[in-house]
mmCIF file of C-alpha atoms in Angstrom:
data_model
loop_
_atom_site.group_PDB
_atom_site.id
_atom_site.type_symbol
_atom_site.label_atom_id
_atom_site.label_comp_id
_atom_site.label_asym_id
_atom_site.label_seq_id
_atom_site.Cartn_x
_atom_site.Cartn_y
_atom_site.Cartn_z
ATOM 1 C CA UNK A 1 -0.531 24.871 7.846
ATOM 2 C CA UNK A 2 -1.475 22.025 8.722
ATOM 3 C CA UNK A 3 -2.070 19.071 6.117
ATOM 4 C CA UNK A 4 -4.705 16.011 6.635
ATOM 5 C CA UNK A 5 -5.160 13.251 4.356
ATOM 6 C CA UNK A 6 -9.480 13.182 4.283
ATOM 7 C CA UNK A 7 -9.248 9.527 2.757
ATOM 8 C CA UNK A 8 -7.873 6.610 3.542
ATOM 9 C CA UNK A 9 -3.980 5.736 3.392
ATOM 10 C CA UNK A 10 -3.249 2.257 2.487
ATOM 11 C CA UNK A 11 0.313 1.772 4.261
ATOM 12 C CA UNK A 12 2.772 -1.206 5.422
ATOM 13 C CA UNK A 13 3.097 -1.812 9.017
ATOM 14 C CA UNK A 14 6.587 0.203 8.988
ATOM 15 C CA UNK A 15 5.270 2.971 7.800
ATOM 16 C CA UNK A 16 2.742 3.316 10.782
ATOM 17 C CA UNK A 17 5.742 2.319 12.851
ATOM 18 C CA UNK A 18 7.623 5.306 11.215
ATOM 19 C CA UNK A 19 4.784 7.672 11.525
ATOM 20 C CA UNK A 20 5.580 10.695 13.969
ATOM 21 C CA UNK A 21 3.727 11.548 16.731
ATOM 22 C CA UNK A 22 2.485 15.184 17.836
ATOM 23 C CA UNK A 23 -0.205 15.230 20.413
ATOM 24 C CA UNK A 24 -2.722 13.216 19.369
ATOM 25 C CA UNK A 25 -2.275 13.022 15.621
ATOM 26 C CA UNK A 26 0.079 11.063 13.602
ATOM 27 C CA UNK A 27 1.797 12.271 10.710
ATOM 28 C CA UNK A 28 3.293 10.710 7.532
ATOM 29 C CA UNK A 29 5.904 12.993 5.779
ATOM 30 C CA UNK A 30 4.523 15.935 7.441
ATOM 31 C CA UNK A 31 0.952 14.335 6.352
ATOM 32 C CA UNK A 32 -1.525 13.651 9.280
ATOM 33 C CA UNK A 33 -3.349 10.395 8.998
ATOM 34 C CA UNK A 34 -5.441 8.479 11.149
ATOM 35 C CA UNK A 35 -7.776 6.021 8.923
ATOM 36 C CA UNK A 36 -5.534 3.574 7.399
ATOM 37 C CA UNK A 37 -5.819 0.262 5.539
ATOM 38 C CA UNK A 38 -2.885 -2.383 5.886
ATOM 39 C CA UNK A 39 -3.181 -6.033 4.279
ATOM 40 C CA UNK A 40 -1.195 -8.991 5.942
ATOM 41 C CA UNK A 41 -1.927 -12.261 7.802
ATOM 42 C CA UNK A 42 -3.278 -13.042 10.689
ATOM 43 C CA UNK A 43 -0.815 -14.561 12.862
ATOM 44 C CA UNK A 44 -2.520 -14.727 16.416
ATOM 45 C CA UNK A 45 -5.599 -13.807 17.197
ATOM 46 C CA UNK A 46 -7.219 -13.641 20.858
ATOM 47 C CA UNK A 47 -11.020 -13.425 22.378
ATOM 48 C CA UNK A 48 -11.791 -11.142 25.022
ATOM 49 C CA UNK A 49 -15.225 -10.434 25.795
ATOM 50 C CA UNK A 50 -15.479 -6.359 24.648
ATOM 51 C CA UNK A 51 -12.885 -7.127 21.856
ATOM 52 C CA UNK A 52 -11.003 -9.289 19.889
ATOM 53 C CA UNK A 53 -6.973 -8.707 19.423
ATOM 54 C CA UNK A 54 -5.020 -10.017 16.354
ATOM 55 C CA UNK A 55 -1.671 -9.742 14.883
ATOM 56 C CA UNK A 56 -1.103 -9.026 11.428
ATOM 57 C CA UNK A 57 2.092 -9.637 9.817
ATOM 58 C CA UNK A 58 2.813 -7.769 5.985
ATOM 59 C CA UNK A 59 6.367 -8.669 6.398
ATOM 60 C CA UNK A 60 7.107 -5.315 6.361
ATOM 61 C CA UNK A 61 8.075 -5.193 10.233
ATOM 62 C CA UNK A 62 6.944 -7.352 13.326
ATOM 63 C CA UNK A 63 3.138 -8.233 13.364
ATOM 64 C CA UNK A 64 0.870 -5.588 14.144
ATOM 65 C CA UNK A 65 -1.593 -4.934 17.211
ATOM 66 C CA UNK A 66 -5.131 -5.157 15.848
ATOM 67 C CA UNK A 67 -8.309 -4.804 17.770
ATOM 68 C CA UNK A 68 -12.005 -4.941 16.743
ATOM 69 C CA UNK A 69 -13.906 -4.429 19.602
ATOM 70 C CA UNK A 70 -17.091 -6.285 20.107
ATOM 71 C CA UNK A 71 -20.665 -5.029 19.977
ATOM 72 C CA UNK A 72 -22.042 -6.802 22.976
ATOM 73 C CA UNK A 73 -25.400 -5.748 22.386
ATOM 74 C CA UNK A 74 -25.505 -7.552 19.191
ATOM 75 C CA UNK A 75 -28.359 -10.341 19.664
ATOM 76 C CA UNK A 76 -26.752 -13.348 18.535
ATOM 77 C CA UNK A 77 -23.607 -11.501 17.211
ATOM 78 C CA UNK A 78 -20.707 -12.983 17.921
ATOM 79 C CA UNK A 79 -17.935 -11.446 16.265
ATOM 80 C CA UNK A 80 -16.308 -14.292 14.064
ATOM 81 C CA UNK A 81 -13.136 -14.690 14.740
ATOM 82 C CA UNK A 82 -10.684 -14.419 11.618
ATOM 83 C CA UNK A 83 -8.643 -17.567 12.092
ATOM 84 C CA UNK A 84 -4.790 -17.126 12.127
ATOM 85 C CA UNK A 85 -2.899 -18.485 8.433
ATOM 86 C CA UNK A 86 -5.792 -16.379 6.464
ATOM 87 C CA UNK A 87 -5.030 -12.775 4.535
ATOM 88 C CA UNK A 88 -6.832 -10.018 5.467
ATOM 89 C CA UNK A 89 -7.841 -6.242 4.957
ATOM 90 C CA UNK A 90 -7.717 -4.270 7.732
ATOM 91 C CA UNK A 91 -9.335 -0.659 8.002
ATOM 92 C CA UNK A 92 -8.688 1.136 11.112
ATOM 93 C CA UNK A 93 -6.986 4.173 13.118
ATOM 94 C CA UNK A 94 -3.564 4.623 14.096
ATOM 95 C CA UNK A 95 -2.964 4.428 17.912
ATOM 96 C CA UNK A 96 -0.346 4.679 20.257
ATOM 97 C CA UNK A 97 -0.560 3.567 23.716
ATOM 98 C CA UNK A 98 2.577 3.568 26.066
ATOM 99 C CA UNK A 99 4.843 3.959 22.610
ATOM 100 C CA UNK A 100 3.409 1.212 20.971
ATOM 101 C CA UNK A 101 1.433 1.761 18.296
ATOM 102 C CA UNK A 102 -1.304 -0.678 17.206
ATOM 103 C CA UNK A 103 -4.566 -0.281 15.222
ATOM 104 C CA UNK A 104 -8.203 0.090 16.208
ATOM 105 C CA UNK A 105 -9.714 -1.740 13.265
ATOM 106 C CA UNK A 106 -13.555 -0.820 12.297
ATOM 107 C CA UNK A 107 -13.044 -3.464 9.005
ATOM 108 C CA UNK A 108 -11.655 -6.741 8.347
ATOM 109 C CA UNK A 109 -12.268 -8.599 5.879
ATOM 110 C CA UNK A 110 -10.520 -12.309 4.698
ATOM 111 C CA UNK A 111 -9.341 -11.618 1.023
ATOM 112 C CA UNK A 112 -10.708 -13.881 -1.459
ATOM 113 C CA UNK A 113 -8.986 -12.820 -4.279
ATOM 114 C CA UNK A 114 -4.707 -12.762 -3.274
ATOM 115 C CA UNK A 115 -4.328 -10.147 -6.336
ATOM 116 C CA UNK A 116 -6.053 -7.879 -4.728
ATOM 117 C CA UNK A 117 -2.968 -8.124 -2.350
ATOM 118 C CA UNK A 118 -1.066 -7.358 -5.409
ATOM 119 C CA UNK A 119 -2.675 -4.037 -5.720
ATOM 120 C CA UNK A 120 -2.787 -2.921 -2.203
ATOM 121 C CA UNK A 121 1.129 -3.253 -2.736
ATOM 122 C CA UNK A 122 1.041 -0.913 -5.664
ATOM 123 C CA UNK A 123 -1.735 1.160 -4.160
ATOM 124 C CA UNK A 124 0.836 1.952 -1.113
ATOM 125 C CA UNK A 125 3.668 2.796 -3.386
ATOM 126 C CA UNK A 126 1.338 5.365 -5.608
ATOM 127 C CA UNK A 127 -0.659 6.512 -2.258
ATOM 128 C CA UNK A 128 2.599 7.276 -0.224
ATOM 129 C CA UNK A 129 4.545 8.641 -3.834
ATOM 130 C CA UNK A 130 1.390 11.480 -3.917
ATOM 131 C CA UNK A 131 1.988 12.190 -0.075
ATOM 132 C CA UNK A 132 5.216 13.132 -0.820
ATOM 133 C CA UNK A 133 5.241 14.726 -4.267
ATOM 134 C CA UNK A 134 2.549 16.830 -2.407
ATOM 135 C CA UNK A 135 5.011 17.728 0.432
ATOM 136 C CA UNK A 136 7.598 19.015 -2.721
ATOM 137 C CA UNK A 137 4.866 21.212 -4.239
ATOM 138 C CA UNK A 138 4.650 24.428 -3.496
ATOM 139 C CA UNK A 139 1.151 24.648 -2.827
ATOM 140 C CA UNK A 140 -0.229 25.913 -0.039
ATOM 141 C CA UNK A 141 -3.499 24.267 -0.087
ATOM 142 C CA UNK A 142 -4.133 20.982 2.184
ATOM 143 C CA UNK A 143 -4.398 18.435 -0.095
ATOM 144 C CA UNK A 144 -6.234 15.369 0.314
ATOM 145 C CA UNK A 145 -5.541 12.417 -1.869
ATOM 146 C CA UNK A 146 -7.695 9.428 -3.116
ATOM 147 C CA UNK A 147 -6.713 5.892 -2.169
ATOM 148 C CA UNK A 148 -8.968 3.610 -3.778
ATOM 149 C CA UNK A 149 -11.756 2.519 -1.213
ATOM 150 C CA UNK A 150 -12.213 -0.211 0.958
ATOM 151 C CA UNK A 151 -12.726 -3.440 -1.299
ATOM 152 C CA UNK A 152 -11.698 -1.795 -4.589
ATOM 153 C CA UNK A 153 -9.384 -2.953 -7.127
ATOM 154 C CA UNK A 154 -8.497 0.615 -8.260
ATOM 155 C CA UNK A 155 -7.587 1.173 -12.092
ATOM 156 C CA UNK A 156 -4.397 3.031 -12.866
ATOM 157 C CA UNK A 157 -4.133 5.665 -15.673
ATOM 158 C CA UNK A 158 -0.299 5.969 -16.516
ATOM 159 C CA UNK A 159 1.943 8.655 -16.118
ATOM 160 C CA UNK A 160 0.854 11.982 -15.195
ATOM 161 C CA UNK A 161 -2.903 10.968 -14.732
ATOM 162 C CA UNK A 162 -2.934 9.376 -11.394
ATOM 163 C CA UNK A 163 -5.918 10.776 -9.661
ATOM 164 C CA UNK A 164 -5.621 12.972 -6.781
ATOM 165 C CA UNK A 165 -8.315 14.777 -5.369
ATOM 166 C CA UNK A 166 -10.649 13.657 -7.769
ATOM 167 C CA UNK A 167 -8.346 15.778 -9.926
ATOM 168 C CA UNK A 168 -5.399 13.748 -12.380
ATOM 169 C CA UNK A 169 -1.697 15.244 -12.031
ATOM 170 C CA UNK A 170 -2.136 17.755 -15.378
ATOM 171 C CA UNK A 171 -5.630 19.072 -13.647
ATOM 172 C CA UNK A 172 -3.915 19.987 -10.705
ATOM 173 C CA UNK A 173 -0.909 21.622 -11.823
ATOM 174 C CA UNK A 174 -3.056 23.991 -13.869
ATOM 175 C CA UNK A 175 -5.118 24.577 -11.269
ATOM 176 C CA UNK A 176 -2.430 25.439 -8.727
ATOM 177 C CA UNK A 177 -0.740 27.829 -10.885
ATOM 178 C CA UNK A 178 -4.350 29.317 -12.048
ATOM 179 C CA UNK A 179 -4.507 29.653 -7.925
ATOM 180 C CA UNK A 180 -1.631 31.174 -7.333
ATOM 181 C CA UNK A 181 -1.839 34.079 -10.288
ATOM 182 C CA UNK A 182 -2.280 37.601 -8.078
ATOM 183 C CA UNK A 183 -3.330 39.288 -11.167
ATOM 184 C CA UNK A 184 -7.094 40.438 -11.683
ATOM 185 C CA UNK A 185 -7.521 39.155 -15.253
ATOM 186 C CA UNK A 186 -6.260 35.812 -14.156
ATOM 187 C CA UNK A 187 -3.794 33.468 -16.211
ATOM 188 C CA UNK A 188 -3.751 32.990 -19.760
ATOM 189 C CA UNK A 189 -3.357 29.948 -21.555
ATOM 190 C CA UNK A 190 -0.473 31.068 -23.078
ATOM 191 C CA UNK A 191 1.113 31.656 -19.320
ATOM 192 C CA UNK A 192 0.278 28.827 -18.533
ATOM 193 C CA UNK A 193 1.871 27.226 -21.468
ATOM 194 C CA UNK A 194 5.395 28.728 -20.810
ATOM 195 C CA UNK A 195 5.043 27.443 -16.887
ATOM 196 C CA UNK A 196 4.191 23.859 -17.803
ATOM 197 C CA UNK A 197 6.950 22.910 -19.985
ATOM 198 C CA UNK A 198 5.685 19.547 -20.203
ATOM 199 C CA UNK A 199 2.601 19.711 -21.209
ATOM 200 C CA UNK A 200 0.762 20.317 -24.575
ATOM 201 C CA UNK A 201 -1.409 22.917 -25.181
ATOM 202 C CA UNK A 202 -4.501 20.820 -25.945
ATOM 203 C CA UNK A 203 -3.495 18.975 -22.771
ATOM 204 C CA UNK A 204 -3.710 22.318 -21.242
ATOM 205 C CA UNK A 205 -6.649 23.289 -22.900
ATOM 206 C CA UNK A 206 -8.544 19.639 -21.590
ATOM 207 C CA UNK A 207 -7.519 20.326 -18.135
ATOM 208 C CA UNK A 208 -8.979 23.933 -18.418
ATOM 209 C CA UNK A 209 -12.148 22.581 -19.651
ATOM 210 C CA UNK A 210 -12.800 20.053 -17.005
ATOM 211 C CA UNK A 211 -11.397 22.444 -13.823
ATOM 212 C CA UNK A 212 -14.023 25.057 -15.766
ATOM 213 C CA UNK A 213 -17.325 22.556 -16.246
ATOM 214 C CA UNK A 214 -16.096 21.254 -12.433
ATOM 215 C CA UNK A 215 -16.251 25.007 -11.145
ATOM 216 C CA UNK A 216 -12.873 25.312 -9.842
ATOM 217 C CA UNK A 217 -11.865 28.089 -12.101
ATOM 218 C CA UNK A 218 -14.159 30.520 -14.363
ATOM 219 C CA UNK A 219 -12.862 32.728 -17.647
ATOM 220 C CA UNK A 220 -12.527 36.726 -16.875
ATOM 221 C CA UNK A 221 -11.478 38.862 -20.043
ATOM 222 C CA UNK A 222 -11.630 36.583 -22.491
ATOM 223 C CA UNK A 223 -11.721 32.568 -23.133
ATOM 224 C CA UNK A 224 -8.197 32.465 -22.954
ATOM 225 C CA UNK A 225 -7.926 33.774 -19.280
ATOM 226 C CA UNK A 226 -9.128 32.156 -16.431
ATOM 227 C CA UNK A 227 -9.996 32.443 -11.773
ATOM 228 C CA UNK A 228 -10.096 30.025 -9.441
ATOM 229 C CA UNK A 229 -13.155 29.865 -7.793
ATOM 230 C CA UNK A 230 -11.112 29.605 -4.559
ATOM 231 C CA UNK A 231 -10.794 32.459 -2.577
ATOM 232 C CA UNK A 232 -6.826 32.103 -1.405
ATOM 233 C CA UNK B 1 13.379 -24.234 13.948
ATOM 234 C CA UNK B 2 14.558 -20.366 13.820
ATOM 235 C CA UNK B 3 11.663 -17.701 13.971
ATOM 236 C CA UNK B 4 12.501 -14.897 12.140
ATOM 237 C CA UNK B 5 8.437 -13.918 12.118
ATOM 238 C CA UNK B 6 9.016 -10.842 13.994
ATOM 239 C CA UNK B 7 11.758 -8.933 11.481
ATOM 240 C CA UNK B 8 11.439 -7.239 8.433
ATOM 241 C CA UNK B 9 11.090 -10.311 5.906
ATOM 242 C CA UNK B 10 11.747 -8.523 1.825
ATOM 243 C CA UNK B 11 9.556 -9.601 -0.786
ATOM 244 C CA UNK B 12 12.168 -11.115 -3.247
ATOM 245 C CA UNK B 13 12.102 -12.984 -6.241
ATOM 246 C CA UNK B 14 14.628 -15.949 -7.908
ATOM 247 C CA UNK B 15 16.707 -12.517 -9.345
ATOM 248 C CA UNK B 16 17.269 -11.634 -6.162
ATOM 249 C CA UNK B 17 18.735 -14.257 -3.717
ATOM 250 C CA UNK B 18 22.075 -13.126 -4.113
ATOM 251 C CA UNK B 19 21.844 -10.375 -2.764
ATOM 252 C CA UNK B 20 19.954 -11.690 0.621
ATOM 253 C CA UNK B 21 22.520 -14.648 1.633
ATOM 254 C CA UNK B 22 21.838 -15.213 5.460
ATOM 255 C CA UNK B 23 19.043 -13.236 5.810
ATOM 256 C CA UNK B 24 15.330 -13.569 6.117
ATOM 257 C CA UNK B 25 13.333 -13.081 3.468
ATOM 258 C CA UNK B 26 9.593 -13.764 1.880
ATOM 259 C CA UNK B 27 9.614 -15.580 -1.504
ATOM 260 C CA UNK B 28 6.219 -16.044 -3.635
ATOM 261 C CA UNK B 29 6.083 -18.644 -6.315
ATOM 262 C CA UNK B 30 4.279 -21.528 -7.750
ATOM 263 C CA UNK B 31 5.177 -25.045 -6.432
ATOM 264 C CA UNK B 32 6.718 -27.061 -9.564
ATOM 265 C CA UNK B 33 8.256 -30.013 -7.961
ATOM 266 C CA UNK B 34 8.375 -31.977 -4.660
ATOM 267 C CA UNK B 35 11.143 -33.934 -3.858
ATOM 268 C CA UNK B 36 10.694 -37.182 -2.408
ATOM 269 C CA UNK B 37 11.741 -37.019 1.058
ATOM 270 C CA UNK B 38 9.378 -33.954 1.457
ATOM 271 C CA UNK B 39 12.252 -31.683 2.801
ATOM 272 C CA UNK B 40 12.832 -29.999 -0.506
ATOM 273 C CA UNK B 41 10.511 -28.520 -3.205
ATOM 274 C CA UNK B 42 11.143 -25.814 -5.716
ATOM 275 C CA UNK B 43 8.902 -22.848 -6.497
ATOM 276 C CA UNK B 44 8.973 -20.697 -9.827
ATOM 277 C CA UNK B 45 8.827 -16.787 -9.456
ATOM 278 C CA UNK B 46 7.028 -14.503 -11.693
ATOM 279 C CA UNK B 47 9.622 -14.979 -13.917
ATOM 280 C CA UNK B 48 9.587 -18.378 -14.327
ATOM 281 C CA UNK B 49 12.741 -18.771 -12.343
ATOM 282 C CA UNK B 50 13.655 -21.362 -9.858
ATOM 283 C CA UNK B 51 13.750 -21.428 -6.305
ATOM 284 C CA UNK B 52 14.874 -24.628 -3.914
ATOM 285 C CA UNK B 53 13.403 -24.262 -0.662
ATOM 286 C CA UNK B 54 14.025 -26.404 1.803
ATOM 287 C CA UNK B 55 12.614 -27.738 5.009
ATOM 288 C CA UNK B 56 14.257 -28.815 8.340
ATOM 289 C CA UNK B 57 11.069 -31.592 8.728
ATOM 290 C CA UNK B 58 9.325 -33.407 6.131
ATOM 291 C CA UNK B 59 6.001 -31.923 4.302
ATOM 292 C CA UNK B 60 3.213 -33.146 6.710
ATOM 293 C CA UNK B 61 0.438 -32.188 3.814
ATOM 294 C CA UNK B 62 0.256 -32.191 -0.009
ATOM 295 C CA UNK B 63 1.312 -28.454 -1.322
ATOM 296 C CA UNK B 64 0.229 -27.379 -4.838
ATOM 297 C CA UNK B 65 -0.426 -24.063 -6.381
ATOM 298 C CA UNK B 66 0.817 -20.704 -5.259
ATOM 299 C CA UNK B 67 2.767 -20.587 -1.819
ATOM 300 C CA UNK B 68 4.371 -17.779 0.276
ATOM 301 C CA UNK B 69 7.196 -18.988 1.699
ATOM 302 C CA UNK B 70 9.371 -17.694 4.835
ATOM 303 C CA UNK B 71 12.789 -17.970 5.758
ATOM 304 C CA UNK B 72 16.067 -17.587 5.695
ATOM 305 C CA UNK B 73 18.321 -17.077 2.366
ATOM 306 C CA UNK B 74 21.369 -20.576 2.425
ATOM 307 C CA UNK B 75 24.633 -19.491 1.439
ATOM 308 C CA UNK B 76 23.767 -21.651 -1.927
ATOM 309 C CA UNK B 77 21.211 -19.386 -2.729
ATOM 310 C CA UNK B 78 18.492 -21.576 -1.412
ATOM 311 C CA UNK B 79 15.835 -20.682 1.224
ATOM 312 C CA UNK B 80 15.886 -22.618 4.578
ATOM 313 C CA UNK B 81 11.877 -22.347 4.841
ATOM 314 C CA UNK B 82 10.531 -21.654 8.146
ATOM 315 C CA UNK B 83 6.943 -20.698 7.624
ATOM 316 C CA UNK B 84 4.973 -21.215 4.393
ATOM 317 C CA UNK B 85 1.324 -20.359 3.428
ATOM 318 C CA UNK B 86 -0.852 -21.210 0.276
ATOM 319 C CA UNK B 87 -2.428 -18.589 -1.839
ATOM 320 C CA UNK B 88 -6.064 -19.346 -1.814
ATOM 321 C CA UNK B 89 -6.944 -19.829 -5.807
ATOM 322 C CA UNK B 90 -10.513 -20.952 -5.065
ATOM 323 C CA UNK B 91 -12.330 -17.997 -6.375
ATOM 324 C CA UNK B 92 -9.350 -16.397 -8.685
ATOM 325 C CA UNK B 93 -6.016 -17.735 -10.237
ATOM 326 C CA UNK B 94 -3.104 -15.510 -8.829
ATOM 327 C CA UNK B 95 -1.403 -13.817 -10.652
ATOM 328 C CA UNK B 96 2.063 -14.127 -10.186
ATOM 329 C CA UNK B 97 3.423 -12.435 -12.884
ATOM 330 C CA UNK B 98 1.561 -9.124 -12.133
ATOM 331 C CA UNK B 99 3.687 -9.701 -8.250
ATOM 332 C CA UNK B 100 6.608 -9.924 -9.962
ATOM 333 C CA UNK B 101 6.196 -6.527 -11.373
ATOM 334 C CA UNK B 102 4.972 -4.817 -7.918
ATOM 335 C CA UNK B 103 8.186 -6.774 -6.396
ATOM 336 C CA UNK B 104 10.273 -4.342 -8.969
ATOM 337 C CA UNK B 105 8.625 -1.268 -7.933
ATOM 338 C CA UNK B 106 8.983 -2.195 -4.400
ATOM 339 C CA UNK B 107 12.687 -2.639 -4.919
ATOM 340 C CA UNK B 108 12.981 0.049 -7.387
ATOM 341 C CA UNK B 109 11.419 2.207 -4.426
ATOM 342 C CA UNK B 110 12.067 1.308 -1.019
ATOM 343 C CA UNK B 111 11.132 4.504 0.395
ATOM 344 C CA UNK B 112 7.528 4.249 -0.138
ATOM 345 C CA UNK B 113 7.518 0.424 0.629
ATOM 346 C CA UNK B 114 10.045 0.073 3.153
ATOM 347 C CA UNK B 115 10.892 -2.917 4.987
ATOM 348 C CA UNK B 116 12.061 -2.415 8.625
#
């Protein structure tokens, strides 16, 4: 089955350096990706008429390829040229070319504020921590994940309510195993209680309530027992 | 003056010198005093901790603030600097406290911020 991150991934240079190639897809930890955002300074950058090529450096690896191509219709636009020395944010696809990989950037932007560097370091530690916890689970569903958006300082919850999929940690678990139930009446809160070992029963009972008002799962019998809206 | 610009450079703080002797590294921190002669000046870390850096030339330029520094770690625990970049501050102060804490969850997990 294959699984495709739908958002995003903010990663380091070595990561995309890391990331394996099939065809024409690239995949992190058995993840494909292809929009990604990396953060690092500019340490060259070149003019050419269709495009512009920089390097970025995160420290992470060598510099990184990075072209923005030109619109030459543009009246008047030239493309500004991000001067090497300044920090940017870079949003782009992964692409290799003769085993070098290198990014076709749609976004940069100079970053005004250096914390948000600070983030985007955090952000890639949560965003690639998901990829992977997601690779554990046994779920069978392709998962996408949220990275925070292009220009946003994201706000953490702690612990187990990291958004993914619009959905925190405790939302999805009890969605998964409400998912993966075969029986007609569906699970009971009480199953799901002995399966989540962790969690409390009015943390149960939230996350039940939301995935219900959200229409990812409806009550059969009784309040206590409950479908996913998802056909399997 | 040795490039090491195109290797893996860790994100260290004071704390962690040590354990990089002879090898390139990246060092945030906040520029507390300038020697004289312009070839050494020492940064605090998130922590508050001291770091001598030092230069092969002279400082051609005032430094102040927050600055990213390059290079290589001495075997007395100082860094022989061979890049260095200020942190603009003109909009917002950085903070370099919060760094320090995303420098120990990069060390604390190197597989999901790995350098090299």
């Amino acid at each position: 089955q294959r699984i495709r991150s739908q958002n995003i991934v903010p990663c380091t240079v070595s990561q995309l350096l890391a990331a394996e190639q099939v065809d024409e897809t690239f995949r992190i930890r058995d993840v494909e990706i292809s929009q990604v955002t990396i953060m690092g300074i500019i340490r060259h950058a070149e003019k050419a008429p269709t495009n512009i090529l920089y390097k970025v450096d995160d420290m992470t690896a060598a510099p990184m390829d990075v072209r923005q191509w030109v619109d030459t219709d543009e009246a008047g636009g030239e493309n500004v040229v991000v001067p090497p020395g300044t920090y940017v944010k870079v949003a782009g696809h992964l692409r290799s070319f003769q085993n070098k990989k290198s990014l076709v950037a749609f976004k940069i932007m100079p970053l005004e504020n250096m914390n948000e560097f600070t983030t985007h370091i955090l952000e890639i530690v949560n965003a690639h921590m998901i990829l992977r916890k997601n690779l554990m689970s046994a779920s069978r569903v392709p998962q996408s994940f949220s990275s925070t958006g292009i220009g946003d300082v994201g706000g953490y919850g702690g612990g187990g309510s990291l958004p993914v999929n619009g959905l925190t940690a405790h939302q999805s678990q009890v969605l998964n195993l409400i998912k993966n139930c075969p029986v007609p009446e569906g699970m009971s809160l009480q199953e799901l209680k002995l399966q989540l070992h962790n969690m409390s029963m009015s943390t149960i009972k939230q996350a039940v309530e939301f995935l219900s008002s959200e229409g990812h799962i409806y009550s059969t019998v009784d309040d206590d027992h409950y479908k996913s809206t998802d056909a399997e | 003056m040795e490039d090491v610009g195109g290797v893996p450079r860790p994100r260290i703080a004071t704390g962690h010198l040590a354990q990089h002797i002879g090898k390139p590294v990246c060092f945030v921190g906040r520029v507390e005093k300038i020697h004289p002669t312009g070839k050494l000046f020492v940064l605090s870390d998130g922590e508050g901790k001291h770091t001598t850096v030092e230069l092969s030339e002279p400082l051609d330029e005032e430094i102040s603030g927050v600055l990213e520094v390059v290079g290589r770690v001495t075997n007395q625990a100082t860094i022989m600097c061979m890049s260095y970049v200020q942190f603009r501050e003109d909009k917002s102060p950085f903070d370099l406290e919060l760094y320090n804490e995303a420098l120990k969850i990069i060390h604390e997990f190197p597989e999901y911020f790995p350098f090299g």
